[in-house]
Structure formats: C-alpha cells, structure tokens
Amino acid sequence: MNSGRCAACKSQRRKCPSDCIFSPYFPANDPQRFACVHKIYGSSNVGKMLQEIPPNLREEAANTLYLEAKWRIEDPIYGCVGIISSLYKQIQNAEIELAKIQTQIAFYKLQTQQQVIEAEPNMEVLQSQSSNMEQFEVDNLFEWENPTIASWFN
Amino acid sequence: MGGSSPCASCKLLRRRCTKECIFAPYFPSDDPRKFAIVHKVFGASNVSKMLQELPIHQRGDAVSSLVYEANARVRDPVYGCVGAISYLQNQVTQLQMQLAVAQAEILSIQMQPEPSNNNTTLLPSQLLLDQDDNEKFLLLSTSSAENNNNYEFLPQYLSSFASSSSSSSNVFQDSEPLKRESFC
C-alpha cells in the first residue's frame, strides 16, 4: 500500500492512514509542495494548524502555507513580507502620481475657465461675482514661484 | 554576566541560555510573546536553522519578518499574509486603473483646441507643460507598465484567493511592516 501514501507520509516514512490530515492537500505526485512547508513550518506544526481549521477551509490554508513557505525559501530574510513592503511602495507611488495628474487636470480646467471669463464681454461683472475663496485658489495656483507646485511640473 | 536572565526563547523552552544562544539577541526576556508566537507558527528548531543559515547582520531583519508573518498567521489562520498581499494587490490594480483614467483625461484636455484668446499670457510652468507633456505622459505610462510587470507572477498564484480577499483584510490593521518592526 506504499503507493497510496501522501507526500507527507512518504517524507516521514510512515503509514498513511485513511484519515491522514495531510493527504487531501499534499498529494504524492507533488513532493516539493510538502517539502517546502516541512522545511519552514515543520510537519507537526502544519498538522496542528490544519486541525484547528474547519475542514472546508483547510485546502485554502494548505495553499497559503505552501505559498508563504515558498516565498520564505526564495527570500530567507524577508519572505512574503518583502512582497507586502513592495506593494505598499507601489501604492504610495501610484497615489503620488495620481495626485500630480489630478492637480494638473484641475490646473488646466481652472485656466480654461479663466480664459473663458476673460473672453466674456462682462468679465468684470463675472469676476466680481466669484467668491473670494475661488479667487484665492486661482491666485495660488498661478503662484508658479511656489517651489512645491513648480517642482511637480518640472 | 553570570547573573543575566535567560532570553525569552530559553525561558519558554526551559533550557540554559548560553552566551552563544542564537535567539538571545532577538528575543529579549522582556517580550515573551514575540518568541511564543514565532515558536507556535514556525517552531523553535526551524527558526534556529533559518537564522543559522543567515549572516549575523541579516538575522535581525529575518526575525522581524518572521514575527510579522507569525502574527498574521495567528490572526488569520487560513490566509495569513497571503490575504494581505491579495488585498494590497487589488488596491494597486484599482489605483492603476484610476491613473489610466486620469492620464486619458489629461491627454484629452491637452488635445482640445484652446479658446481663441490671443491675449492669454502663458505662465512659465504652462510653457514647460506644453513642451514636455507628451514626454511626461509617455513616462507615466511607462512607469505604470513597469509597476505592472514587477508582480506579474502574483495573479497566477493568487487567482484562487481573490474572491476571499475581503475576509482577509483584518490581517492588515497594522502600518507598513518594515516600519512597524524595529530592525536590528
């Protein structure tokens, strides 16, 4: 009955019982999968973790344990935490880029509005009707000497 | 020296803490929980083997990342850190979509004919935009594409977890992992 053993029991050189907790998730045809989790977590820890999880979630748990073990083997210092850190940086960079572009869009729109106002015959009336706050914001956006704003477009 | 207290790992494992104890620099006795959680998930002997295979100056970072992973696994026994990765990857994808929309919008604005007002005075920053905006647009597109390529491998591994990511975001309450933990 040796051929019926799961990868875990083959690796541990023991009989594979019918209720083996590893056998549904660590088949014999993928020995590397169990070898990874065994190297990082140890087979008894993996067995304990799987026991504490409801049966319908054990496959997901085995998959994520395998992934994390694999990433830890590939990067012994940071493991999957290196990936998390890189994703954080990607998000940060994307948010900065997005803010820059949205500011550019706002700048263009305001400039277009300003040009429309200047082209209107009653522009003085329109300008006096605009709120003080809008005028303040327009003045600041045109403050190209502001080093922070100027640097975004350089 | 003879009177120094055992490190957290030797206390938990109930053994003598020698001068050469591999755990002592990283698991001080005043934080027993740190070692307890790492021991629960990885096992002391596995942690010891992992640390022994690393140069000394990298062991501090390795311990910090192991502690982070162990905490994540205890909080979410099914998905652990993979849940957090899936969640973050979704955020990256959404941001990249927003970036693409914003870039398309700015391109369409730039392509619109300008109002016919010959008295408009162009500001220096405006001049810079007009000259270089196409180049900047290409640069932005390139940087987004490069960011996409960095983690092409992730979707294939995480495709089965994508639908579960909403339940796993509870792992990710803390701030950035490499800032949260103090590296030796």
XYZ file of C-alpha atoms in Angstrom:
338
model
C 0.000 0.000 0.000
C 3.093 2.171 -0.295
C 1.758 3.738 -3.490
C -1.285 5.107 -1.550
C 0.765 7.285 0.778
C 0.543 11.077 0.613
C 3.664 13.191 0.189
C 3.780 13.932 3.918
C 3.689 10.310 4.998
C 6.186 9.332 2.309
C 8.523 12.047 3.540
C 8.042 10.970 7.140
C 8.367 7.302 6.188
C 5.198 6.216 7.899
C 1.925 4.590 7.037
C -0.653 6.903 5.576
C -3.934 6.336 7.421
C -7.298 6.803 5.742
C -7.957 9.922 7.860
C -4.493 11.429 7.292
C -4.880 15.177 7.653
C -2.227 15.883 5.036
C -3.296 13.565 2.251
C -6.049 15.745 0.639
C -3.657 18.715 0.383
C -0.239 17.177 -0.113
C -0.609 14.526 -2.808
C 2.203 12.104 -3.551
C 2.641 13.484 -7.077
C 3.812 16.862 -5.719
C 6.528 16.098 -3.144
C 8.037 19.584 -3.452
C 4.880 21.151 -2.025
C 5.143 19.262 1.237
C 8.927 19.627 1.322
C 8.522 23.445 1.307
C 6.054 23.585 4.206
C 8.004 20.985 6.142
C 11.234 22.951 5.797
C 9.695 26.195 7.061
C 6.968 25.125 9.474
C 7.669 21.511 10.283
C 5.157 18.791 9.664
C 3.758 18.703 13.210
C 3.076 22.464 13.175
C 1.344 22.162 9.807
C -0.718 19.252 11.119
C -1.714 21.247 14.224
C -2.634 24.305 12.170
C -4.781 22.266 9.803
C -6.519 20.516 12.692
C -7.589 23.879 14.123
C -9.211 24.964 10.867
C -12.660 23.853 9.692
C -12.360 21.140 7.016
C -13.912 23.323 4.294
C -11.108 25.884 4.711
C -8.173 23.516 5.036
C -7.375 23.472 1.341
C -7.053 27.280 1.269
C -4.933 27.154 4.407
C -2.647 24.498 2.913
C -2.291 26.596 -0.239
C -1.363 29.761 1.638
C 1.040 27.891 3.901
C 2.724 26.492 0.813
C 2.928 29.952 -0.793
C 4.415 31.586 2.282
C 6.881 28.739 2.738
C 7.901 29.004 -0.909
C 8.439 32.777 -0.629
C 10.438 32.303 2.559
C 12.708 29.795 0.824
C 13.174 32.230 -2.074
C 13.866 35.143 0.262
C 15.174 33.806 3.596
C 15.418 37.298 5.112
C 12.066 38.882 4.299
C 9.892 36.111 2.868
C 6.471 37.357 1.833
C 6.914 40.473 3.977
C 9.219 41.770 1.236
C 6.343 41.463 -1.204
C 3.993 43.320 1.155
C 6.540 46.096 1.568
C 6.987 46.434 -2.189
C 3.241 46.577 -2.725
C 2.995 49.350 -0.132
C 5.623 51.327 -2.059
C 3.774 50.745 -5.316
C 0.589 52.063 -3.755
C 2.396 55.093 -2.372
C 3.987 55.889 -5.734
C 0.702 55.416 -7.592
C -1.103 57.726 -5.148
C 1.544 60.415 -5.631
C 1.312 60.115 -9.421
C -2.459 60.246 -9.264
C -2.398 63.349 -7.082
C 0.014 65.040 -9.506
C -2.142 64.278 -12.515
C -5.324 65.346 -10.757
C -3.659 68.618 -9.836
C -2.617 69.076 -13.453
C -6.198 68.439 -14.562
C -7.526 70.939 -12.023
C -4.923 73.455 -13.196
C -5.961 73.057 -16.817
C -9.644 73.322 -16.002
C -9.162 76.435 -13.930
C -7.005 78.005 -16.592
C -9.641 77.244 -19.216
C -12.298 78.801 -17.007
C -10.118 81.865 -16.508
C -9.645 82.209 -20.250
C -13.396 81.904 -20.838
C -14.047 84.566 -18.202
C -11.501 86.908 -19.787
C -13.031 86.394 -23.213
C -16.510 87.325 -21.940
C -17.607 90.990 -22.531
C -18.948 91.281 -18.984
C -15.897 89.753 -17.432
C -15.660 92.401 -14.698
C -19.188 91.583 -13.589
C -18.454 87.867 -13.572
C -15.191 88.298 -11.698
C -16.768 90.417 -9.015
C -19.447 87.779 -8.588
C -16.944 84.976 -7.940
C -16.301 84.149 -4.330
C -13.246 85.375 -2.517
C -12.230 81.783 -1.911
C -12.218 80.907 -5.648
C -10.137 83.948 -6.401
C -7.732 82.970 -3.646
C -7.381 79.461 -5.072
C -6.821 80.746 -8.601
C -4.179 83.168 -7.377
C -2.381 80.422 -5.540
C -2.464 78.057 -8.491
C -0.927 80.751 -10.610
C 1.738 81.171 -7.936
C 4.294 79.447 -10.122
C 7.024 80.789 -7.961
C 5.805 78.345 -5.278
C 8.638 75.785 -5.325
C 6.449 72.784 -4.389
C 3.957 73.307 -7.200
C 6.629 74.309 -9.707
C 8.606 71.152 -8.954
C 5.632 68.948 -9.882
C 5.724 70.173 -13.439
C 9.486 70.151 -13.911
C 27.445 38.209 33.029
C 26.690 35.051 35.044
C 23.622 36.644 36.544
C 21.956 37.707 33.255
C 18.454 36.368 32.807
C 17.708 33.829 30.086
C 16.269 35.090 26.822
C 12.580 34.638 26.087
C 13.189 31.547 23.978
C 15.266 29.731 26.609
C 12.699 30.643 29.246
C 9.905 29.181 27.151
C 11.935 26.123 26.171
C 13.154 25.743 29.761
C 16.790 25.438 28.974
C 20.012 27.164 29.894
C 20.629 30.341 27.973
C 24.270 30.252 26.913
C 26.424 33.102 25.628
C 26.162 31.620 22.130
C 22.368 31.360 22.223
C 21.221 32.201 18.704
C 17.915 33.608 19.902
C 19.141 35.851 22.714
C 19.926 38.978 20.633
C 16.468 38.954 19.035
C 14.148 37.615 21.715
C 14.814 39.518 24.933
C 13.250 38.262 28.149
C 11.013 41.336 28.462
C 8.943 40.338 25.408
C 7.969 36.694 25.835
C 5.045 36.938 23.437
C 7.322 37.649 20.481
C 9.078 34.305 20.732
C 5.934 32.462 21.757
C 4.161 33.415 18.552
C 7.120 32.560 16.321
C 7.535 29.227 18.105
C 3.830 28.462 17.692
C 3.866 29.002 13.934
C 7.360 28.011 12.845
C 8.800 26.032 15.730
C 11.979 26.937 17.620
C 14.210 24.461 15.790
C 13.083 25.710 12.368
C 13.696 29.322 13.406
C 17.116 28.364 14.721
C 18.008 26.614 11.438
C 16.809 29.602 9.414
C 18.857 32.043 11.484
C 21.965 29.874 11.339
C 21.836 29.943 7.549
C 21.922 33.737 7.518
C 24.824 36.127 8.095
C 24.592 37.795 11.510
C 23.847 41.263 10.123
C 20.702 39.964 8.376
C 19.266 37.991 11.255
C 17.536 40.967 12.871
C 15.502 41.657 9.728
C 14.738 37.977 9.336
C 13.407 37.772 12.901
C 11.253 40.854 12.366
C 9.724 39.423 9.219
C 9.159 36.038 10.862
C 7.390 37.740 13.775
C 5.230 39.678 11.312
C 4.316 36.533 9.398
C 3.590 34.611 12.573
C 1.315 37.394 13.841
C -0.502 37.455 10.517
C -0.957 33.694 10.586
C -2.285 33.711 14.160
C -4.763 36.473 13.325
C -5.865 34.779 10.117
C -5.114 31.040 10.331
C -6.457 30.371 6.848
C -4.849 33.130 4.760
C -2.074 34.617 6.881
C 0.000 37.157 4.943
C -1.372 35.968 1.618
C -4.641 37.657 2.497
C -2.850 40.954 2.992
C -0.956 40.529 -0.288
C -4.172 39.844 -2.150
C -5.809 42.913 -0.610
C -2.866 45.166 -1.460
C -2.660 43.846 -4.976
C -6.296 44.759 -5.501
C -5.510 48.278 -4.276
C -2.613 48.529 -6.725
C -4.854 47.404 -9.575
C -7.529 49.935 -8.685
C -5.022 52.754 -8.418
C -3.528 51.847 -11.765
C -6.983 51.978 -13.312
C -7.575 55.396 -11.771
C -4.196 56.517 -13.089
C -5.059 55.321 -16.582
C -8.365 57.217 -16.488
C -6.665 60.367 -15.225
C -3.964 60.100 -17.882
C -6.585 59.682 -20.587
C -8.414 62.716 -19.257
C -5.355 64.904 -19.264
C -4.495 63.766 -22.757
C -7.949 64.690 -23.976
C -7.692 68.087 -22.266
C -4.359 68.716 -23.942
C -5.787 67.775 -27.294
C -8.720 70.158 -27.017
C -8.421 73.280 -29.114
C -7.553 76.282 -26.958
C -10.095 79.067 -26.644
C -9.275 81.781 -29.252
C -7.903 84.436 -26.963
C -4.677 85.910 -28.199
C -4.214 87.918 -25.037
C -3.646 84.867 -22.896
C -0.304 85.010 -21.210
C 1.318 81.627 -20.731
C 2.975 81.077 -17.380
C 6.445 79.517 -17.306
C 5.067 76.282 -15.855
C 2.471 76.209 -18.647
C 5.236 76.586 -21.248
C 7.047 73.638 -19.672
C 3.878 71.530 -19.807
C 3.251 72.336 -23.448
C 6.750 71.383 -24.448
C 7.192 68.251 -22.402
C 3.701 66.997 -21.610
C 3.747 64.279 -24.271
C 7.054 63.035 -22.970
C 5.744 63.105 -19.384
C 2.644 61.213 -20.439
C 4.799 58.532 -22.006
C 6.938 58.400 -18.863
C 3.875 57.986 -16.664
C 2.549 55.232 -18.911
C 5.920 53.507 -18.840
C 6.218 53.718 -15.053
C 2.752 52.239 -14.675
C 3.647 49.443 -17.059
C 6.857 48.754 -15.179
C 4.971 48.578 -11.916
C 2.608 46.114 -13.529
C 5.460 43.879 -14.611
C 7.035 43.664 -11.165
C 4.303 41.403 -9.824
C 3.058 39.561 -12.871
C 3.674 36.306 -11.011
C 1.331 37.197 -8.172
C -2.005 36.951 -10.013
C -1.348 33.378 -11.095
C -0.764 32.308 -7.511
C -3.461 34.444 -6.006
C -6.265 33.881 -8.512
C -7.928 31.400 -6.209
C -7.772 33.796 -3.272
C -9.024 36.932 -4.969
C -12.620 36.253 -4.070
C -11.678 35.739 -0.444
C -9.615 38.872 -0.035
C -12.450 40.793 1.601
C -12.412 38.449 4.556
C -8.674 38.660 4.977
C -8.211 42.385 5.272
C -8.429 42.076 9.053
C -4.813 40.847 8.964
C -3.803 44.194 7.665
C -4.632 46.516 10.505
C -1.038 47.484 11.179
C 1.043 50.035 9.401
C 3.777 49.100 6.937
C 5.578 46.009 8.232
C 9.119 47.132 7.742
C 8.494 50.383 9.552
C 6.487 48.807 12.345
C 9.106 46.342 13.418
C 12.413 47.675 14.544
C 15.242 46.064 12.676
C 18.485 45.478 14.452
